[in-house]
XYZ file of C-alpha atoms in Angstrom:
585
model
C 59.913 -71.051 16.797
C 56.268 -71.713 15.884
C 54.398 -70.584 18.967
C 56.189 -67.018 19.168
C 54.605 -66.874 15.150
C 51.371 -67.744 16.616
C 51.807 -65.093 19.450
C 52.914 -62.500 17.131
C 49.675 -63.184 14.595
C 47.299 -62.695 17.287
C 48.458 -59.768 18.944
C 48.295 -58.526 15.515
C 44.495 -59.340 14.677
C 43.913 -57.903 18.746
C 45.424 -54.567 17.335
C 43.452 -54.559 14.122
C 40.286 -55.720 15.977
C 41.259 -52.868 18.567
C 41.771 -50.329 15.910
C 38.481 -51.388 13.947
C 37.008 -50.660 17.335
C 38.412 -47.497 17.728
C 37.267 -46.348 14.163
C 33.459 -47.490 14.449
C 33.615 -45.704 18.027
C 34.491 -42.506 16.730
C 32.069 -42.793 13.783
C 29.134 -43.544 16.287
C 30.498 -40.310 18.053
C 30.119 -38.092 15.296
C 26.516 -39.402 14.285
C 25.570 -39.722 17.675
C 26.696 -36.532 18.981
C 28.417 -34.446 16.267
C 25.881 -34.820 13.828
C 22.775 -36.479 15.918
C 20.339 -33.519 15.833
C 20.743 -32.912 12.231
C 20.630 -37.005 11.281
C 17.426 -36.693 13.849
C 15.910 -34.062 11.971
C 16.402 -35.563 8.699
C 15.017 -39.050 9.085
C 11.711 -36.774 10.894
C 11.354 -34.867 7.242
C 11.310 -38.311 5.702
C 8.424 -39.410 7.699
C 6.702 -36.390 6.901
C 4.704 -34.863 4.009
C 4.126 -31.059 4.075
C 1.271 -29.410 2.661
C 1.627 -25.487 2.408
C -0.694 -23.686 4.879
C -1.589 -20.887 2.758
C -3.160 -20.803 -1.157
C -0.670 -18.308 -2.459
C 2.825 -17.494 -1.482
C 2.498 -13.550 -1.618
C 3.066 -10.560 0.702
C 0.352 -8.975 1.954
C -0.971 -5.291 0.632
C -2.327 -3.498 3.757
C -4.024 -0.231 4.654
C -2.313 2.737 6.391
C -3.000 0.724 9.652
C -1.736 -2.331 8.545
C -4.704 -4.472 8.113
C -5.518 -6.632 4.926
C -7.534 -5.212 1.847
C -7.640 -8.674 0.387
C -9.854 -10.240 3.113
C -7.243 -12.516 4.000
C -8.062 -14.681 6.538
C -7.721 -18.690 8.075
C -10.720 -20.646 5.681
C -11.082 -24.474 5.548
C -9.522 -25.964 2.070
C -9.927 -29.641 1.061
C -6.778 -30.955 0.600
C -6.192 -34.374 -1.562
C -3.569 -37.071 0.174
C -3.498 -39.441 -2.706
C -1.380 -42.430 -0.780
C -4.954 -42.750 1.094
C -7.195 -43.347 -1.715
C -8.238 -46.545 -2.305
C -9.876 -46.135 -5.720
C -9.906 -42.488 -7.779
C -13.055 -42.900 -9.974
C -15.108 -43.625 -6.748
C -13.541 -40.520 -4.951
C -13.650 -38.442 -8.106
C -18.189 -40.080 -8.429
C -18.683 -38.911 -5.207
C -17.444 -35.675 -5.389
C -19.596 -35.021 -8.270
C -22.348 -36.044 -6.933
C -21.822 -33.549 -4.066
C -21.866 -30.918 -6.709
C -18.299 -30.362 -7.162
C -16.086 -29.968 -10.406
C -13.543 -32.426 -10.531
C -12.193 -32.702 -13.911
C -8.924 -30.723 -13.183
C -8.628 -33.469 -10.101
C -9.467 -36.153 -12.243
C -6.266 -35.252 -14.623
C -3.819 -34.299 -11.888
C -4.693 -37.546 -10.002
C -4.972 -40.337 -13.109
C -1.462 -38.221 -14.633
C 0.544 -38.927 -11.268
C 1.196 -42.465 -11.747
C 0.795 -44.428 -8.476
C -1.109 -42.682 -6.135
C 0.947 -43.514 -3.502
C 3.926 -41.600 -4.774
C 1.894 -37.910 -5.038
C 2.649 -35.756 -2.095
C -0.250 -34.004 -0.078
C -1.770 -30.952 -2.058
C -4.610 -28.359 -2.040
C -7.431 -29.300 -4.026
C -9.806 -26.685 -3.721
C -9.042 -23.616 -1.485
C -11.571 -21.842 0.703
C -14.859 -24.332 0.958
C -16.603 -21.250 1.814
C -20.469 -22.995 1.070
C -21.725 -23.883 4.578
C -23.248 -26.660 2.598
C -21.073 -28.039 0.810
C -18.492 -27.926 3.356
C -20.956 -29.843 5.956
C -21.343 -32.806 3.230
C -17.578 -33.172 2.734
C -17.269 -33.464 6.316
C -19.838 -35.817 6.768
C -18.796 -37.912 3.722
C -15.362 -39.015 4.844
C -13.940 -39.487 1.541
C -10.604 -41.463 2.025
C -8.262 -39.445 0.744
C -9.927 -36.020 1.309
C -9.233 -34.047 4.120
C -10.558 -29.919 5.320
C -7.584 -28.392 6.558
C -7.615 -24.700 7.759
C -5.516 -22.504 5.370
C -4.394 -19.058 5.018
C -6.507 -17.750 2.319
C -5.029 -14.337 1.316
C -7.865 -12.857 -1.094
C -11.606 -13.875 -0.406
C -14.766 -12.617 -0.562
C -14.471 -9.740 1.411
C -11.645 -7.615 -0.618
C -12.380 -4.090 -1.084
C -10.530 -1.589 -3.570
C -10.588 -4.172 -5.981
C -9.367 -2.131 -9.104
C -6.936 -0.252 -7.155
C -5.551 -3.765 -5.901
C -5.651 -5.683 -9.245
C -5.750 -9.335 -9.233
C -3.691 -12.616 -10.055
C -3.745 -14.783 -13.304
C -2.133 -18.221 -14.436
C 0.885 -16.911 -16.152
C 0.301 -16.433 -20.143
C 2.826 -18.116 -23.231
C 4.225 -14.460 -23.729
C 4.710 -13.942 -20.143
C 6.418 -17.216 -19.254
C 8.979 -16.042 -22.173
C 9.782 -12.903 -20.631
C 10.310 -14.718 -17.247
C 12.597 -17.069 -19.077
C 14.633 -14.328 -20.837
C 15.204 -12.992 -17.476
C 16.459 -16.088 -15.768
C 12.777 -16.022 -13.213
C 11.750 -19.640 -14.413
C 12.514 -23.019 -12.682
C 13.574 -23.817 -16.293
C 15.425 -20.605 -17.014
C 19.115 -19.234 -15.841
C 18.398 -19.758 -12.521
C 19.084 -15.713 -12.456
C 15.992 -14.703 -9.826
C 15.669 -14.959 -6.558
C 12.435 -16.052 -6.683
C 12.082 -18.671 -9.580
C 8.477 -19.523 -11.089
C 6.817 -22.253 -12.445
C 4.555 -22.877 -14.991
C 1.379 -22.948 -13.289
C 2.301 -20.147 -10.770
C -0.225 -17.307 -10.361
C 1.071 -13.875 -11.032
C 0.069 -10.101 -10.811
C -2.018 -9.302 -13.998
C -3.564 -5.862 -12.874
C -2.948 -3.009 -10.363
C -0.920 -3.063 -7.295
C -0.342 -6.720 -7.743
C 0.978 -6.533 -11.019
C 3.241 -3.020 -9.956
C 4.642 -4.732 -6.993
C 5.067 -8.699 -8.455
C 8.790 -8.338 -7.695
C 8.299 -7.552 -4.469
C 4.892 -9.478 -3.209
C 6.248 -12.880 -5.153
C 7.567 -15.425 -2.884
C 8.899 -18.887 -3.436
C 8.274 -20.618 0.169
C 4.781 -20.735 2.438
C 4.921 -19.259 5.738
C 3.814 -21.882 7.280
C 3.023 -26.002 6.514
C 0.720 -28.469 7.587
C 2.592 -32.018 8.192
C 1.384 -35.326 8.115
C 3.263 -38.312 9.142
C 3.945 -41.384 6.754
C 5.020 -44.742 7.244
C 7.965 -46.708 5.300
C 6.036 -46.973 2.107
C 5.118 -42.853 2.182
C 1.248 -43.987 3.263
C 0.088 -41.006 5.274
C -0.559 -42.485 8.727
C -4.435 -41.140 9.174
C -4.617 -41.700 12.949
C -1.932 -39.082 13.743
C -3.759 -35.846 12.712
C -1.186 -33.046 11.265
C 1.132 -30.576 12.888
C 1.564 -26.927 11.976
C 4.829 -26.295 10.936
C 5.792 -22.297 11.103
C 8.615 -20.974 8.163
C 9.923 -18.019 10.661
C 12.457 -16.861 8.538
C 10.297 -16.572 5.148
C 7.079 -14.656 7.841
C 9.904 -12.230 8.738
C 11.484 -11.619 5.373
C 8.317 -11.963 3.187
C 7.281 -8.274 2.179
C 4.153 -6.510 2.224
C 2.682 -3.369 0.209
C 1.196 -0.898 2.311
C -1.006 1.650 1.013
C -2.641 4.669 2.372
C -6.152 3.171 2.363
C -8.055 3.157 5.080
C -10.117 -0.129 4.897
C -12.979 0.906 7.116
C -13.948 4.174 4.793
C -12.730 2.501 2.005
C -15.709 -0.477 3.124
C -17.895 2.078 4.076
C -17.640 4.341 0.718
C -18.379 0.939 -1.239
C -21.153 0.094 0.903
C -22.736 3.309 -0.307
C -21.891 3.105 -3.627
C -23.491 -0.632 -4.164
C -26.827 1.197 -2.609
C -26.251 4.728 -4.605
C -23.797 4.420 -7.458
C -24.293 1.634 -9.881
C -21.702 3.184 -12.114
C -19.247 5.987 -11.209
C -16.666 6.630 -9.028
C -15.580 8.094 -5.124
C -12.414 9.443 -4.378
C -11.747 10.323 -0.405
C -8.044 12.717 0.130
C -6.436 13.468 3.353
C -6.075 17.429 3.018
C -3.234 17.608 5.149
C -1.045 14.770 3.702
C -2.718 14.425 0.268
C -3.096 10.287 0.788
C -5.790 9.057 -1.006
C -8.010 7.655 2.039
C -10.650 5.870 -0.006
C -10.980 5.241 -4.207
C -13.614 3.065 -5.495
C -15.110 2.471 -8.524
C -18.239 0.814 -9.917
C -19.349 -1.721 -11.009
C -16.596 -3.911 -9.868
C -15.880 -7.345 -9.919
C -14.570 -10.340 -8.089
C -10.820 -10.757 -8.323
C -10.538 -14.167 -7.586
C -12.556 -15.059 -10.291
C -10.657 -16.830 -12.985
C -8.872 -14.319 -15.416
C -10.941 -15.543 -18.707
C -13.729 -14.555 -16.884
C -12.272 -11.344 -15.771
C -11.203 -10.302 -19.583
C -15.037 -10.521 -20.573
C -15.838 -8.008 -17.716
C -14.008 -5.092 -19.530
C -16.543 -2.209 -18.325
C -16.670 -3.777 -14.732
C -12.273 -3.983 -14.598
C -12.402 0.163 -15.391
C -10.903 2.018 -12.641
C -13.261 5.140 -13.151
C -11.326 6.787 -10.037
C -8.622 7.569 -12.815
C -10.392 7.606 -15.912
C -11.098 10.841 -17.480
C -14.658 12.368 -17.806
C -16.057 16.074 -18.796
C -16.181 17.771 -15.288
C -18.696 19.958 -15.783
C -19.477 23.051 -13.384
C -17.210 21.738 -10.763
C -14.620 23.159 -12.833
C -15.956 26.433 -12.438
C -13.967 26.333 -9.102
C -10.479 26.628 -10.893
C -11.966 29.257 -13.019
C -12.760 31.284 -9.963
C -9.526 30.735 -8.419
C -7.637 31.730 -11.406
C -10.083 35.072 -12.182
C -9.823 36.067 -8.659
C -5.689 35.308 -8.348
C -5.391 37.642 -11.516
C -7.661 40.290 -10.111
C -10.222 39.605 -13.026
C -12.834 39.818 -10.891
C -14.246 39.900 -7.297
C -16.684 38.299 -5.393
C -19.136 40.999 -5.315
C -19.135 42.336 -8.989
C -22.131 42.471 -10.359
C -23.484 40.613 -13.541
C -26.629 39.779 -15.645
C -28.312 36.835 -16.781
C -30.417 36.638 -19.343
C -30.633 32.804 -20.079
C -27.644 32.861 -22.569
C -24.471 34.314 -23.537
C -24.580 35.772 -26.693
C -21.042 35.713 -28.834
C -20.828 38.618 -31.922
C -20.847 35.857 -34.509
C -24.606 34.716 -33.246
C -22.893 31.752 -31.227
C -24.956 31.355 -28.330
C -24.164 29.049 -25.280
C -27.418 28.697 -23.038
C -27.635 28.941 -18.818
C -29.500 25.783 -17.509
C -31.804 28.257 -16.209
C -33.457 29.171 -19.217
C -35.101 32.087 -18.469
C -32.286 33.362 -16.689
C -31.067 34.587 -13.186
C -31.275 37.748 -13.624
C -28.518 40.219 -11.524
C -26.094 38.519 -9.352
C -22.804 38.781 -7.714
C -19.926 36.675 -9.045
C -19.922 34.670 -5.744
C -23.929 33.907 -6.623
C -23.066 32.984 -9.799
C -21.265 30.134 -8.211
C -23.699 29.148 -6.093
C -26.497 28.923 -8.526
C -23.722 27.673 -11.893
C -24.477 30.459 -14.076
C -22.853 29.463 -17.210
C -23.116 32.862 -18.977
C -21.437 34.316 -15.904
C -18.464 31.896 -16.062
C -17.959 32.325 -19.915
C -17.758 36.105 -19.463
C -14.994 35.435 -16.682
C -13.506 32.675 -18.465
C -13.137 34.974 -21.599
C -11.331 37.693 -19.414
C -8.947 34.770 -18.443
C -8.219 33.838 -21.676
C -6.828 30.471 -23.061
C -2.889 30.447 -22.236
C -3.521 32.028 -18.280
C -6.677 29.100 -18.431
C -4.107 26.286 -19.008
C -1.361 27.592 -16.840
C -3.333 28.193 -13.887
C -4.847 24.176 -14.702
C -1.039 23.243 -14.855
C -0.416 24.850 -11.401
C -3.409 22.487 -10.293
C -1.646 19.403 -11.402
C -4.294 18.739 -14.551
C -1.648 18.708 -17.477
C 0.330 15.969 -16.002
C -1.147 13.990 -12.786
C 0.558 12.143 -10.560
C -0.332 9.505 -8.064
C 2.999 8.588 -5.809
C 3.642 5.205 -5.757
C 0.924 4.218 -8.953
C 2.185 5.469 -12.745
C -1.239 7.163 -14.208
C -1.416 6.388 -17.862
C -1.555 9.898 -19.232
C -3.994 10.977 -21.772
C -2.799 13.416 -24.515
C -5.216 16.023 -25.413
C -7.488 15.533 -21.898
C -6.579 19.031 -21.188
C -6.205 21.060 -24.647
C -7.957 23.788 -25.758
C -7.764 24.731 -29.460
C -5.728 28.183 -30.022
C -8.817 29.718 -32.213
C -12.229 30.814 -31.385
C -13.591 32.122 -28.160
C -16.073 29.633 -27.917
C -13.373 26.772 -27.673
C -12.539 29.034 -24.563
C -15.914 29.596 -23.145
C -16.782 25.835 -23.427
C -13.572 24.847 -21.123
C -14.432 27.448 -18.625
C -17.546 25.561 -18.351
C -15.605 21.895 -17.936
C -16.620 20.881 -21.469
C -15.072 20.803 -24.563
C -11.137 21.232 -24.198
C -11.297 19.611 -20.549
C -11.312 16.211 -19.251
C -10.454 15.215 -15.677
C -10.568 12.360 -13.648
C -12.278 12.027 -10.318
C -8.584 11.859 -8.658
C -7.672 15.464 -10.026
C -11.316 17.016 -9.355
C -11.068 15.518 -5.412
C -7.533 17.237 -5.817
C -8.474 20.926 -6.572
C -10.943 20.904 -3.612
C -8.251 19.575 -1.446
C -5.780 22.103 -2.566
C -8.380 25.090 -2.283
C -9.124 23.664 1.495
C -5.418 23.767 2.177
C -5.229 27.501 1.431
C -3.835 27.358 -1.996
C -1.332 24.794 -1.403
C -1.071 21.738 -4.099
C 0.275 18.332 -3.147
C 0.873 15.206 -5.495
C -1.730 12.939 -4.107
C -0.120 9.484 -2.490
C -1.562 6.309 -2.610
C 1.121 3.873 -1.401
C 3.542 4.570 1.751
C 5.911 1.818 1.991
C 7.123 -1.828 1.519
C 7.890 -3.301 4.871
C 9.190 -7.044 5.951
C 6.721 -9.308 8.235
C 9.697 -8.044 11.027
C 8.707 -4.621 10.530
C 11.105 -3.208 8.533
C 10.272 -0.677 6.229
C 12.246 -1.399 2.980
C 10.926 1.170 0.873
C 9.534 4.585 1.678
C 7.328 6.540 -0.793
C 7.682 9.817 0.704
C 4.957 12.357 0.501
C 5.896 15.067 -1.900
C 6.530 18.967 -1.247
C 3.923 21.213 -1.594
C 3.888 24.454 -3.755
C 1.884 27.156 -3.652
C -0.736 27.743 -6.604
C -2.851 30.569 -5.431
C -2.065 32.955 -2.458
C -3.977 31.982 0.616
C -6.376 35.423 0.629
C -7.539 33.919 -2.983
C -8.123 30.490 -1.611
C -9.931 32.045 1.422
C -12.502 33.499 -0.886
C -13.320 30.670 -2.966
C -13.493 28.856 0.145
C -16.433 31.280 1.476
C -17.816 31.079 -2.087
C -18.270 26.961 -2.155
C -19.620 27.065 1.292
C -21.861 29.240 -0.088
C -22.667 26.867 -2.557
C -23.771 24.349 0.191
C -25.973 26.481 2.236
C -27.943 28.842 -0.946
C -27.343 27.247 -3.983
C -27.333 23.793 -5.787
C -25.314 21.760 -3.272
C -27.743 22.283 -0.423
C -27.878 17.827 -0.083
C -24.335 17.920 0.483
C -24.907 19.259 3.737
C -22.868 17.684 7.168
C -24.400 18.687 10.325
C -22.314 20.068 12.900
C -18.975 19.734 10.263
C -20.494 22.077 7.783
C -19.162 21.286 4.309
C -18.196 23.597 0.906
C -18.294 22.350 -2.882
C -19.355 22.428 -5.930
C -22.161 20.563 -8.262
C -21.939 19.764 -11.706
C -24.405 17.798 -14.717
C -21.550 17.316 -16.711
C -22.903 16.505 -21.022
C -20.745 13.773 -22.503
C -21.754 12.357 -25.937
C -24.760 10.066 -24.344
C -25.775 11.053 -21.282
C -25.214 13.436 -18.303
C -23.048 12.837 -15.277
C -23.483 13.945 -11.815
C -20.726 14.959 -9.858
C -20.156 16.547 -6.578
C -16.858 17.682 -5.137
C -16.121 19.276 -2.160
C -14.464 18.836 0.995
C -15.746 18.795 5.060
C -15.218 20.178 7.910
C -15.973 23.920 6.506
C -13.349 24.961 9.712
C -10.247 22.973 9.217
C -10.875 20.945 6.700
C -9.825 17.631 6.653
C -11.190 15.426 3.922
C -11.586 16.056 0.002
C -14.076 14.110 -1.597
C -15.196 13.458 -5.181
C -18.021 12.078 -6.444
C -18.908 10.817 -9.925
C -22.066 9.029 -10.648
C -22.032 7.981 -14.694
C -25.623 9.190 -16.549
C -26.892 10.383 -13.087
C -27.988 13.395 -14.400
C -28.058 16.265 -11.566
C -25.661 16.251 -9.466
C -27.115 18.519 -6.819
C -29.608 15.191 -6.356
C -27.772 12.092 -7.275
C -24.014 13.094 -6.543
C -24.511 15.324 -3.159
C -26.142 13.254 -1.174
C -23.825 10.410 -1.832
C -20.843 13.136 -0.756
C -23.048 13.658 2.312
C -23.395 10.555 3.640
C -19.610 9.208 3.266
C -19.107 12.907 5.487
C -21.420 12.179 7.645
C -19.613 8.519 8.573
C -16.263 10.415 8.904
C -17.690 12.828 11.463
C -19.739 9.841 13.475
C -16.354 7.971 13.358
C -14.399 10.677 14.674
C -16.680 11.342 17.850
C -16.433 7.211 18.674
């Protein structure tokens, strides 16, 4: 009996052991086969510390050919590996002796508890100074390495006034983002949450398209191996890990600008225009090919510094100025369209236009131009002739044609414009008001963009097209997610009228005040201006090129430049000459 009980007990033990072995085998199968890859990846990840391989997690701002306008490129960055730092004070002192600002670094290292628990981080992006870069390499400081990082904005940025800049989130902005559920401590409602020390678009395209450009993850990382205690294993080097999903889904804003042309325009301005603006339009489409303003600024500087440079931050291409005599182009077009004057009608200039009340408006040529045709009056910019024609046109018709040319409520597709109330506002009473407005002075203020578009409209045989500066928003995989369509054109003046004005503008360059704007082979047409302001005279030249089948409209403003034909016209000629040379490549 006892032997039988013993046998039964052994049998049960064997059954239990077999069942246990089967359970263990099943568990091992699950671990090794079913979840092996996942667990292996998790283990590998635990042995890695990731360093973002880019300085700002944002989409790019690109030109019409998908070339970066912010100068994006891979540059060396100083990365701190806290687990390798033997002595924080020693590292800080060494960096200070090499000429680096280290207060923020010291605060970060001393405020993080044990250095060995801090993850590696980018301390200084774009160590562009070759001498300092060499010093860091030769110093071989424990805990610091130079790592290649994708820098979104470098000193090669162009169109900075249009693109804008980034800055730390202000208290007010943080509260706004928190209410919208877009902060890491908020309601978790945003698709990409902000942290308190993140960068945010402050001005320009960076600000307008913040929600499209902002991303929450890097597009690639540098991975370093750590040991069981979390210390970086220095000898194994770094391995790049590409975040393919992020790269494909990241959104980029594509402008209509041409980077090569934009850069050339800015180079010319740096030589010739210390204060002013240039706008280049593609006549066929209305696209803005270049928009530059001087003085400029470095968008990589801290916001505190930029906010002390208010004059430099102004985008003068979108600021309002008295256009002066370039506005005579519109007056001529309106008067010809209304049949109030002909191109060969004779006028007499005695040096001034005298009203019955005794009010006198002088001509820039004090002795007068004598007898001349309407065409010649535009060529030499005769004020008395245009006062007379402007009075024939009258206030209401002048305002109506200004509206047809898009001067009352200016638009720029993809970029909301600040409307300046009263920028085009001719008072109801007094012929002198109409007369001054006809000369582009009192009651008339325009932006260089608007002036360029007047010329584009004439060159387009009288068809107005709303300018466009943003073409689309596209993802990294090439899919266009938002398209900014070009606006439909509308007729402003008849083709016959536009052709007459074109001939008159060509005469300005051939025979009149715009001779310095003449472009070899292509030829050019346009109008000069020396517009009086409260504190000086602004120089203008606006026109288009080539004369036959016009392609580019260009407006040049030189603040306090004086005579437009001497100062602004050569700038036009140099820009147009570059366009012609490039066309021959």
